[in-house]
Amino acid sequence: MKPDNKFPFKIQDVKPEENKMLLEYFKGEFDGFVRVGPKGYFFPQKYRQEAANIYNMQIRPSDVFVTSYPRSGTTWTQELVWMVANDLDYEKSNAVPLIERYPFLEYSVTVHPKNMEKFRQENSYSEKKLGLLEFVCQPGTEQLAEIPSPRFIKSHLPLSLLPMTLLDTAKVVYVARDPRDVAVSFYHLNRLIRTQGYIGDFKTYWRFFMEDLHHYTPYFEHVKEAWEKKDHPNMLFLFYEELSTNLAATVRRVAKFFGKEFSDEQIERLCDHLSIDNFRNNKSVNYDAMKELRILQTGEQGFIRKGKAGGWGDYFDEEMMEQAERWITDNLQDTDLRFLQ
C-alpha cells in the first residue's frame, strides 16, 4: 500500500524469511505481517484494511482515549479514567463490562477471518454470544460511529497512527511501563489469546520484542511519541509504576486532568475499588466475555495478572538482563524519558 491522501504512511510486507519464521510461532495469524511508516510499526496484514479508516476517524471534543503499548496497565487506567470522568458511578461500572464501555479501536485488525469463522462456529449455539462476538470483532470505527457521546476509546496504536485531529480535539491518557515487565505480561497474554497463539518460550519472545518483530513494536518509538506530547494540555502521561506505588496520588492527577474534585473518603474508596486484588476479581474489568467467547483461553492465568512492578526479574537470566540494560540505555539516549523504579 502506497501512501495517499487518506493515509500518509507506506505499508510494506515484512521480509519473506521473517514472515515465514514468525508464522511458526504465532499460530493465530495466517497471512503474515506488515511494517508501517518510517518507524516500521509492526502489525498483522489485516491492518491494511483499517489504517485509513482509523487515521481519518471523526473525533468529538468529548472523546476520551486511553492509549498505551499493550500490557502497560491499560485496563487499570481505563477503569480509573472512566470512574473519574463519570463521577464515581460504581453501579454502572459494575453493571456494564469494560469492553462495552470502551470499544477497542483496532482490535478487529488482530482477528484473522479464519479465526473469526472458527469463533462463530464455536459460539453458534447462542444468539447472545454470536451478537457479542460480532460486536467485539467489529471494526472500531464502525462501532464508534454509532455510540453517543461521551465516548471512551481504548487503543494500543502509537499517536502517529491514531486520528490526525486527536490530540487537538479530545483528551488522551497514555500509560507507560518498564519494557521488561511489559514483555513478560504480553508474553503470557500471547499464549492465552487465540488471535495470536504464541507457542514459543519467553527467551525467544523477548528476542522478537527487542528486534521489533512483534505487534505494535518498536516499543520505544511508541512510548517516545507520547512522551514528546506530555506537556500538551489534552495529554496526561502516566507510568504504571505510579499506579502501583502511589495510587491515591495518581487518582488525584487524573481527577485534576478531568476537572474533578473528590473528598479523601471518595478517593480512598476508589483506590480500594482499583486495588489489584479487587480488580483481579472484578468480572466487569477482567474480560470474562472474551473467555466466554473462547477468544481467551481459560486457565490458571487470567487477563489481569499479578499487577507487580519489577516482576520481570523472575523471567530474565543474566544474559537477558545485560541485553535489556544495553537495549534500554541505547534507546533512551535521545530523550529525557526515564522509567520509574
mmCIF file of C-alpha atoms in Angstrom:
data_model
loop_
_atom_site.group_PDB
_atom_site.id
_atom_site.type_symbol
_atom_site.label_atom_id
_atom_site.label_comp_id
_atom_site.label_asym_id
_atom_site.label_seq_id
_atom_site.Cartn_x
_atom_site.Cartn_y
_atom_site.Cartn_z
ATOM 1 C CA MET A 1 0.000 0.000 0.000
ATOM 2 C CA LYS A 2 1.448 3.321 -1.066
ATOM 3 C CA PRO A 3 0.831 6.482 0.946
ATOM 4 C CA ASP A 4 -2.085 8.569 -0.294
ATOM 5 C CA ASN A 5 -4.231 11.485 0.808
ATOM 6 C CA LYS A 6 -6.252 9.245 3.126
ATOM 7 C CA PHE A 7 -3.302 7.589 4.842
ATOM 8 C CA PRO A 8 0.115 9.258 4.681
ATOM 9 C CA PHE A 9 2.334 6.280 5.560
ATOM 10 C CA LYS A 10 3.642 3.455 3.436
ATOM 11 C CA ILE A 11 2.609 -0.084 4.412
ATOM 12 C CA GLN A 12 5.087 -2.800 3.454
ATOM 13 C CA ASP A 13 5.200 -6.560 3.919
ATOM 14 C CA VAL A 14 7.831 -7.808 6.336
ATOM 15 C CA LYS A 15 10.674 -9.745 4.733
ATOM 16 C CA PRO A 16 9.521 -13.170 3.467
ATOM 17 C CA GLU A 17 12.016 -15.081 5.618
ATOM 18 C CA GLU A 18 10.934 -13.166 8.750
ATOM 19 C CA ASN A 19 7.292 -13.730 7.902
ATOM 20 C CA LYS A 20 7.757 -17.475 7.469
ATOM 21 C CA MET A 21 9.653 -17.751 10.744
ATOM 22 C CA LEU A 22 7.116 -15.722 12.745
ATOM 23 C CA LEU A 23 4.164 -17.735 11.457
ATOM 24 C CA GLU A 24 5.773 -20.804 13.040
ATOM 25 C CA TYR A 25 5.457 -19.121 16.440
ATOM 26 C CA PHE A 26 2.226 -17.126 16.168
ATOM 27 C CA LYS A 27 -0.427 -19.708 15.328
ATOM 28 C CA GLY A 28 -3.294 -17.225 15.455
ATOM 29 C CA GLU A 29 -2.032 -15.463 12.342
ATOM 30 C CA PHE A 30 -2.125 -16.934 8.831
ATOM 31 C CA ASP A 31 -1.163 -14.267 6.282
ATOM 32 C CA GLY A 32 1.759 -12.621 7.996
ATOM 33 C CA PHE A 33 2.719 -9.110 8.931
ATOM 34 C CA VAL A 34 3.412 -5.582 7.717
ATOM 35 C CA ARG A 35 5.520 -2.619 8.751
ATOM 36 C CA VAL A 36 4.036 0.866 8.705
ATOM 37 C CA GLY A 37 5.635 4.238 8.111
ATOM 38 C CA PRO A 38 9.219 5.383 8.675
ATOM 39 C CA LYS A 39 9.343 3.849 12.164
ATOM 40 C CA GLY A 40 8.238 0.453 10.889
ATOM 41 C CA TYR A 41 5.367 -0.222 13.284
ATOM 42 C CA PHE A 42 4.533 -3.928 13.158
ATOM 43 C CA PHE A 43 1.007 -5.295 12.569
ATOM 44 C CA PRO A 44 -0.883 -8.226 11.055
ATOM 45 C CA GLN A 45 -1.718 -7.909 7.355
ATOM 46 C CA LYS A 46 -5.307 -7.020 8.210
ATOM 47 C CA TYR A 47 -4.119 -3.588 9.384
ATOM 48 C CA ARG A 48 -4.160 -2.541 5.713
ATOM 49 C CA GLN A 49 -7.973 -2.651 5.759
ATOM 50 C CA GLU A 50 -8.355 -0.300 8.722
ATOM 51 C CA ALA A 51 -5.365 2.062 8.518
ATOM 52 C CA ALA A 52 -7.075 4.894 6.616
ATOM 53 C CA ASN A 53 -10.426 4.466 8.410
ATOM 54 C CA ILE A 54 -8.748 4.894 11.800
ATOM 55 C CA TYR A 55 -6.489 7.731 10.731
ATOM 56 C CA ASN A 56 -9.415 9.721 9.312
ATOM 57 C CA MET A 57 -11.958 8.918 12.014
ATOM 58 C CA GLN A 58 -14.037 11.877 13.165
ATOM 59 C CA ILE A 59 -13.043 12.899 16.684
ATOM 60 C CA ARG A 60 -15.522 14.549 19.041
ATOM 61 C CA PRO A 61 -14.389 17.071 21.681
ATOM 62 C CA SER A 62 -15.939 14.904 24.405
ATOM 63 C CA ASP A 63 -13.989 11.772 23.386
ATOM 64 C CA VAL A 64 -11.594 10.236 25.897
ATOM 65 C CA PHE A 65 -8.816 7.952 24.648
ATOM 66 C CA VAL A 66 -6.795 5.631 26.878
ATOM 67 C CA THR A 67 -3.732 4.520 24.952
ATOM 68 C CA SER A 68 -0.576 2.553 25.623
ATOM 69 C CA TYR A 69 1.715 -0.129 24.347
ATOM 70 C CA PRO A 70 -0.089 -3.394 25.269
ATOM 71 C CA ARG A 71 0.211 -4.700 28.835
ATOM 72 C CA SER A 72 1.340 -1.386 30.271
ATOM 73 C CA GLY A 73 -1.552 -1.030 32.704
ATOM 74 C CA THR A 74 -4.174 -0.153 30.116
ATOM 75 C CA THR A 75 -7.115 -1.891 31.789
ATOM 76 C CA TRP A 76 -6.267 -0.421 35.174
ATOM 77 C CA THR A 77 -6.023 3.045 33.638
ATOM 78 C CA GLN A 78 -9.254 2.597 31.680
ATOM 79 C CA GLU A 79 -11.253 1.874 34.826
ATOM 80 C CA LEU A 80 -9.587 4.702 36.750
ATOM 81 C CA VAL A 81 -10.265 7.209 33.959
ATOM 82 C CA TRP A 82 -13.843 6.049 33.425
ATOM 83 C CA MET A 83 -14.653 6.239 37.126
ATOM 84 C CA VAL A 84 -13.205 9.731 37.487
ATOM 85 C CA ALA A 85 -14.820 11.104 34.323
ATOM 86 C CA ASN A 86 -18.180 9.565 35.299
ATOM 87 C CA ASP A 87 -18.239 10.922 38.853
ATOM 88 C CA LEU A 88 -17.563 7.557 40.522
ATOM 89 C CA ASP A 89 -20.553 5.701 39.085
ATOM 90 C CA TYR A 90 -19.894 2.312 40.726
ATOM 91 C CA GLU A 91 -23.329 0.980 39.811
ATOM 92 C CA LYS A 92 -22.782 1.386 36.059
ATOM 93 C CA SER A 93 -19.159 0.280 36.304
ATOM 94 C CA ASN A 94 -20.248 -2.996 37.900
ATOM 95 C CA ALA A 95 -23.173 -3.496 35.528
ATOM 96 C CA VAL A 96 -21.537 -2.748 32.170
ATOM 97 C CA PRO A 97 -18.359 -4.661 31.211
ATOM 98 C CA LEU A 98 -15.312 -2.595 30.346
ATOM 99 C CA ILE A 99 -15.246 -3.944 26.770
ATOM 100 C CA GLU A 100 -18.670 -2.347 26.242
ATOM 101 C CA ARG A 101 -17.745 0.922 27.927
ATOM 102 C CA TYR A 102 -14.512 1.183 25.884
ATOM 103 C CA PRO A 103 -14.575 -0.025 22.288
ATOM 104 C CA PHE A 104 -11.090 -1.272 21.325
ATOM 105 C CA LEU A 105 -10.368 0.837 18.262
ATOM 106 C CA GLU A 106 -8.164 -1.558 16.275
ATOM 107 C CA TYR A 107 -8.999 -4.949 17.794
ATOM 108 C CA SER A 108 -10.539 -6.218 14.536
ATOM 109 C CA VAL A 109 -7.081 -5.924 12.941
ATOM 110 C CA THR A 110 -5.881 -8.833 15.092
ATOM 111 C CA VAL A 111 -8.789 -11.163 14.256
ATOM 112 C CA HIS A 112 -7.952 -13.125 11.132
ATOM 113 C CA PRO A 113 -11.008 -14.201 9.049
ATOM 114 C CA LYS A 114 -10.124 -17.879 9.649
ATOM 115 C CA ASN A 115 -10.248 -17.314 13.402
ATOM 116 C CA MET A 116 -13.458 -15.316 13.101
ATOM 117 C CA GLU A 117 -15.136 -18.202 11.301
ATOM 118 C CA LYS A 118 -13.873 -20.597 13.968
ATOM 119 C CA PHE A 119 -15.231 -18.366 16.761
ATOM 120 C CA ARG A 120 -18.615 -18.142 15.006
ATOM 121 C CA GLN A 121 -18.855 -21.922 14.779
ATOM 122 C CA GLU A 122 -17.875 -22.399 18.424
ATOM 123 C CA ASN A 123 -20.473 -19.882 19.622
ATOM 124 C CA SER A 124 -23.209 -20.804 17.139
ATOM 125 C CA TYR A 125 -25.373 -22.399 19.836
ATOM 126 C CA SER A 126 -26.070 -18.976 21.408
ATOM 127 C CA GLU A 127 -27.512 -15.946 19.618
ATOM 128 C CA LYS A 128 -26.404 -13.804 22.553
ATOM 129 C CA LYS A 129 -22.793 -14.942 22.242
ATOM 130 C CA LEU A 130 -22.809 -14.515 18.474
ATOM 131 C CA GLY A 131 -24.065 -10.960 18.924
ATOM 132 C CA LEU A 132 -21.334 -10.213 21.455
ATOM 133 C CA LEU A 133 -18.724 -11.774 19.165
ATOM 134 C CA GLU A 134 -19.773 -9.588 16.243
ATOM 135 C CA PHE A 135 -19.703 -6.520 18.490
ATOM 136 C CA VAL A 136 -16.246 -7.268 19.917
ATOM 137 C CA CYS A 137 -14.711 -8.014 16.499
ATOM 138 C CA GLN A 138 -16.451 -5.270 14.521
ATOM 139 C CA PRO A 139 -14.072 -2.544 13.263
ATOM 140 C CA GLY A 140 -13.815 0.062 15.998
ATOM 141 C CA THR A 141 -14.551 2.967 13.682
ATOM 142 C CA GLU A 142 -17.906 1.378 12.792
ATOM 143 C CA GLN A 143 -18.773 0.747 16.445
ATOM 144 C CA LEU A 144 -17.826 4.237 17.495
ATOM 145 C CA ALA A 145 -19.811 5.958 14.741
ATOM 146 C CA GLU A 146 -22.996 4.629 16.380
ATOM 147 C CA ILE A 147 -22.094 5.384 20.004
ATOM 148 C CA PRO A 148 -23.467 8.540 21.674
ATOM 149 C CA SER A 149 -21.103 10.958 23.380
ATOM 150 C CA PRO A 150 -19.140 10.924 25.561
ATOM 151 C CA ARG A 151 -17.179 8.053 24.028
ATOM 152 C CA PHE A 152 -14.403 6.209 25.859
ATOM 153 C CA ILE A 153 -11.943 4.562 23.493
ATOM 154 C CA LYS A 154 -9.104 2.103 24.017
ATOM 155 C CA SER A 155 -6.182 1.853 21.603
ATOM 156 C CA HIS A 156 -2.664 0.461 21.515
ATOM 157 C CA LEU A 157 -1.761 2.355 18.350
ATOM 158 C CA PRO A 158 1.048 4.910 18.554
ATOM 159 C CA LEU A 159 -0.058 8.535 18.353
ATOM 160 C CA SER A 160 1.180 8.937 14.774
ATOM 161 C CA LEU A 161 -1.263 6.270 13.522
ATOM 162 C CA LEU A 162 -4.257 7.483 15.521
ATOM 163 C CA PRO A 163 -6.739 10.016 14.071
ATOM 164 C CA MET A 164 -4.838 13.060 12.875
ATOM 165 C CA THR A 165 -7.024 15.525 14.825
ATOM 166 C CA LEU A 166 -6.998 13.543 18.065
ATOM 167 C CA LEU A 167 -4.778 15.487 20.435
ATOM 168 C CA ASP A 168 -6.041 18.902 19.392
ATOM 169 C CA THR A 169 -9.670 17.836 19.824
ATOM 170 C CA ALA A 170 -10.053 15.276 22.622
ATOM 171 C CA LYS A 171 -8.394 14.106 25.830
ATOM 172 C CA VAL A 172 -5.753 11.368 25.769
ATOM 173 C CA VAL A 173 -4.389 9.431 28.744
ATOM 174 C CA TYR A 174 -1.256 7.424 27.908
ATOM 175 C CA VAL A 175 0.268 4.905 30.307
ATOM 176 C CA ALA A 176 3.821 3.524 30.033
ATOM 177 C CA ARG A 177 5.575 0.695 31.869
ATOM 178 C CA ASP A 178 9.072 -0.739 32.184
ATOM 179 C CA PRO A 179 9.513 -2.685 28.913
ATOM 180 C CA ARG A 180 10.796 -5.765 30.733
ATOM 181 C CA ASP A 181 7.547 -6.057 32.689
ATOM 182 C CA VAL A 182 5.610 -5.304 29.503
ATOM 183 C CA ALA A 183 7.341 -8.158 27.675
ATOM 184 C CA VAL A 184 6.616 -10.673 30.443
ATOM 185 C CA SER A 185 2.951 -9.702 30.638
ATOM 186 C CA PHE A 186 2.470 -9.612 26.851
ATOM 187 C CA TYR A 187 4.169 -12.999 26.536
ATOM 188 C CA HIS A 188 1.583 -14.539 28.861
ATOM 189 C CA LEU A 189 -1.308 -12.879 27.012
ATOM 190 C CA ASN A 190 0.069 -14.024 23.645
ATOM 191 C CA ARG A 191 -0.028 -17.605 24.866
ATOM 192 C CA LEU A 192 -3.604 -17.262 26.144
ATOM 193 C CA ILE A 193 -5.277 -15.284 23.377
ATOM 194 C CA ARG A 194 -6.066 -17.385 20.333
ATOM 195 C CA THR A 195 -5.855 -14.491 17.898
ATOM 196 C CA GLN A 196 -2.090 -14.552 18.481
ATOM 197 C CA GLY A 197 -1.487 -18.058 19.783
ATOM 198 C CA TYR A 198 2.216 -17.799 20.591
ATOM 199 C CA ILE A 199 3.810 -21.225 21.162
ATOM 200 C CA GLY A 200 7.473 -20.375 21.836
ATOM 201 C CA ASP A 201 9.380 -19.797 25.067
ATOM 202 C CA PHE A 202 9.943 -16.464 26.771
ATOM 203 C CA LYS A 203 13.557 -16.071 25.674
ATOM 204 C CA THR A 204 12.523 -16.292 22.012
ATOM 205 C CA TYR A 205 9.629 -13.926 22.647
ATOM 206 C CA TRP A 206 11.972 -11.420 24.275
ATOM 207 C CA ARG A 207 14.191 -11.508 21.180
ATOM 208 C CA PHE A 208 11.188 -10.772 18.961
ATOM 209 C CA PHE A 209 10.212 -7.910 21.274
ATOM 210 C CA MET A 210 13.662 -6.302 21.221
ATOM 211 C CA GLU A 211 14.086 -6.792 17.465
ATOM 212 C CA ASP A 212 10.716 -5.178 16.643
ATOM 213 C CA LEU A 213 9.237 -8.427 15.329
ATOM 214 C CA HIS A 214 6.040 -8.273 17.309
ATOM 215 C CA HIS A 215 2.698 -6.456 17.401
ATOM 216 C CA TYR A 216 2.897 -2.669 17.938
ATOM 217 C CA THR A 217 6.714 -2.574 18.112
ATOM 218 C CA PRO A 218 9.070 -0.707 18.054
ATOM 219 C CA TYR A 219 8.301 -0.285 21.742
ATOM 220 C CA PHE A 220 10.467 2.754 22.434
ATOM 221 C CA GLU A 221 9.224 4.711 19.432
ATOM 222 C CA HIS A 222 5.673 4.079 20.637
ATOM 223 C CA VAL A 223 6.368 5.437 24.122
ATOM 224 C CA LYS A 224 8.566 8.314 22.990
ATOM 225 C CA GLU A 225 5.874 9.619 20.639
ATOM 226 C CA ALA A 226 3.567 10.082 23.620
ATOM 227 C CA TRP A 227 6.336 11.381 25.904
ATOM 228 C CA GLU A 228 7.096 14.137 23.393
ATOM 229 C CA LYS A 229 3.478 15.331 23.784
ATOM 230 C CA LYS A 230 3.342 15.026 27.578
ATOM 231 C CA ASP A 231 3.006 18.805 28.044
ATOM 232 C CA HIS A 232 0.109 19.151 25.622
ATOM 233 C CA PRO A 233 -2.966 20.325 27.592
ATOM 234 C CA ASN A 234 -5.008 17.386 26.256
ATOM 235 C CA MET A 235 -2.388 14.744 27.168
ATOM 236 C CA LEU A 236 -1.899 13.067 30.527
ATOM 237 C CA PHE A 237 1.155 10.782 30.624
ATOM 238 C CA LEU A 238 1.168 8.197 33.409
ATOM 239 C CA PHE A 239 3.547 5.448 34.462
ATOM 240 C CA TYR A 240 2.311 2.045 35.552
ATOM 241 C CA GLU A 241 4.724 2.276 38.456
ATOM 242 C CA GLU A 242 2.843 5.377 39.685
ATOM 243 C CA LEU A 243 -0.358 3.376 39.815
ATOM 244 C CA SER A 244 1.450 0.572 41.593
ATOM 245 C CA THR A 245 3.246 2.593 44.260
ATOM 246 C CA ASN A 246 1.030 5.638 44.870
ATOM 247 C CA LEU A 247 -2.446 5.045 43.513
ATOM 248 C CA ALA A 248 -4.088 7.856 45.509
ATOM 249 C CA ALA A 249 -1.726 10.473 44.090
ATOM 250 C CA THR A 250 -2.369 9.144 40.572
ATOM 251 C CA VAL A 251 -6.117 9.326 41.128
ATOM 252 C CA ARG A 252 -5.704 12.986 42.091
ATOM 253 C CA ARG A 253 -3.661 13.664 38.920
ATOM 254 C CA VAL A 254 -6.367 12.074 36.777
ATOM 255 C CA ALA A 255 -9.093 13.990 38.617
ATOM 256 C CA LYS A 256 -7.288 17.278 38.033
ATOM 257 C CA PHE A 257 -6.880 16.452 34.330
ATOM 258 C CA PHE A 258 -10.659 15.995 34.028
ATOM 259 C CA GLY A 259 -11.518 18.986 36.217
ATOM 260 C CA LYS A 260 -12.996 16.848 39.015
ATOM 261 C CA GLU A 261 -12.715 17.194 42.780
ATOM 262 C CA PHE A 262 -13.209 14.342 45.240
ATOM 263 C CA SER A 263 -13.004 14.073 49.002
ATOM 264 C CA ASP A 264 -10.343 11.973 50.718
ATOM 265 C CA GLU A 265 -13.023 9.401 51.506
ATOM 266 C CA GLN A 266 -14.097 9.186 47.873
ATOM 267 C CA ILE A 267 -10.508 8.744 46.754
ATOM 268 C CA GLU A 268 -9.932 6.081 49.380
ATOM 269 C CA ARG A 269 -12.979 4.143 48.169
ATOM 270 C CA LEU A 270 -11.859 4.423 44.548
ATOM 271 C CA CYS A 271 -8.382 3.179 45.447
ATOM 272 C CA ASP A 272 -9.987 0.180 47.142
ATOM 273 C CA HIS A 273 -12.081 -0.453 44.016
ATOM 274 C CA LEU A 274 -8.896 -0.302 41.928
ATOM 275 C CA SER A 275 -6.686 -2.328 44.285
ATOM 276 C CA ILE A 276 -5.120 -5.200 42.379
ATOM 277 C CA ASP A 277 -6.831 -7.916 44.437
ATOM 278 C CA ASN A 278 -10.277 -6.386 43.972
ATOM 279 C CA PHE A 279 -9.500 -5.625 40.341
ATOM 280 C CA ARG A 280 -8.489 -9.206 39.583
ATOM 281 C CA ASN A 281 -11.822 -10.421 40.995
ATOM 282 C CA ASN A 282 -13.930 -7.767 39.253
ATOM 283 C CA LYS A 283 -15.804 -9.520 36.419
ATOM 284 C CA SER A 284 -16.623 -6.194 34.778
ATOM 285 C CA VAL A 285 -12.959 -5.464 34.002
ATOM 286 C CA ASN A 286 -11.484 -8.966 33.762
ATOM 287 C CA TYR A 287 -12.516 -9.661 30.159
ATOM 288 C CA ASP A 288 -14.690 -12.606 31.184
ATOM 289 C CA ALA A 289 -16.654 -12.105 27.966
ATOM 290 C CA MET A 290 -13.537 -12.947 25.965
ATOM 291 C CA LYS A 291 -13.274 -16.218 27.891
ATOM 292 C CA GLU A 292 -16.950 -16.973 27.296
ATOM 293 C CA LEU A 293 -16.408 -16.443 23.560
ATOM 294 C CA ARG A 294 -13.310 -18.693 23.752
ATOM 295 C CA ILE A 295 -11.118 -15.980 22.235
ATOM 296 C CA LEU A 296 -9.198 -16.007 25.511
ATOM 297 C CA GLN A 297 -8.317 -19.486 26.707
ATOM 298 C CA THR A 298 -9.204 -20.356 30.260
ATOM 299 C CA GLY A 299 -6.603 -21.493 32.740
ATOM 300 C CA GLU A 300 -4.922 -20.536 35.972
ATOM 301 C CA GLN A 301 -3.750 -17.297 34.369
ATOM 302 C CA GLY A 302 -6.398 -14.578 33.966
ATOM 303 C CA PHE A 303 -6.418 -11.425 31.849
ATOM 304 C CA ILE A 304 -5.429 -9.421 34.936
ATOM 305 C CA ARG A 305 -2.133 -10.849 36.170
ATOM 306 C CA LYS A 306 -0.130 -10.087 39.322
ATOM 307 C CA GLY A 307 -0.058 -6.322 38.939
ATOM 308 C CA LYS A 308 3.508 -6.368 40.185
ATOM 309 C CA ALA A 309 6.130 -3.816 39.139
ATOM 310 C CA GLY A 310 9.565 -5.374 38.707
ATOM 311 C CA GLY A 311 8.304 -8.932 38.344
ATOM 312 C CA TRP A 312 10.373 -9.312 35.166
ATOM 313 C CA GLY A 313 13.351 -10.402 37.302
ATOM 314 C CA ASP A 314 11.738 -13.843 37.678
ATOM 315 C CA TYR A 315 11.968 -14.431 33.913
ATOM 316 C CA PHE A 316 15.330 -12.996 32.855
ATOM 317 C CA ASP A 317 18.599 -14.888 33.073
ATOM 318 C CA GLU A 318 21.857 -12.959 33.461
ATOM 319 C CA GLU A 319 22.446 -12.725 29.715
ATOM 320 C CA MET A 320 18.954 -11.336 29.133
ATOM 321 C CA MET A 321 19.359 -8.824 31.963
ATOM 322 C CA GLU A 322 22.531 -7.476 30.369
ATOM 323 C CA GLN A 323 20.846 -7.395 26.965
ATOM 324 C CA ALA A 324 17.933 -5.466 28.406
ATOM 325 C CA GLU A 325 20.152 -2.926 30.163
ATOM 326 C CA ARG A 326 22.022 -2.174 26.936
ATOM 327 C CA TRP A 327 18.835 -2.034 24.895
ATOM 328 C CA ILE A 328 17.103 0.344 27.291
ATOM 329 C CA THR A 329 20.169 2.581 27.670
ATOM 330 C CA ASP A 330 20.668 2.799 23.906
ATOM 331 C CA ASN A 331 17.043 3.705 23.284
ATOM 332 C CA LEU A 332 16.874 6.383 25.975
ATOM 333 C CA GLN A 333 19.952 8.289 24.821
ATOM 334 C CA ASP A 334 17.966 10.819 22.797
ATOM 335 C CA THR A 335 15.229 11.509 25.356
ATOM 336 C CA ASP A 336 14.705 12.560 28.965
ATOM 337 C CA LEU A 337 12.142 9.756 29.375
ATOM 338 C CA ARG A 338 13.051 7.539 32.342
ATOM 339 C CA PHE A 339 11.005 4.655 33.698
ATOM 340 C CA LEU A 340 10.083 4.863 37.351
ATOM 341 C CA GLN A 341 11.525 2.230 39.666
#
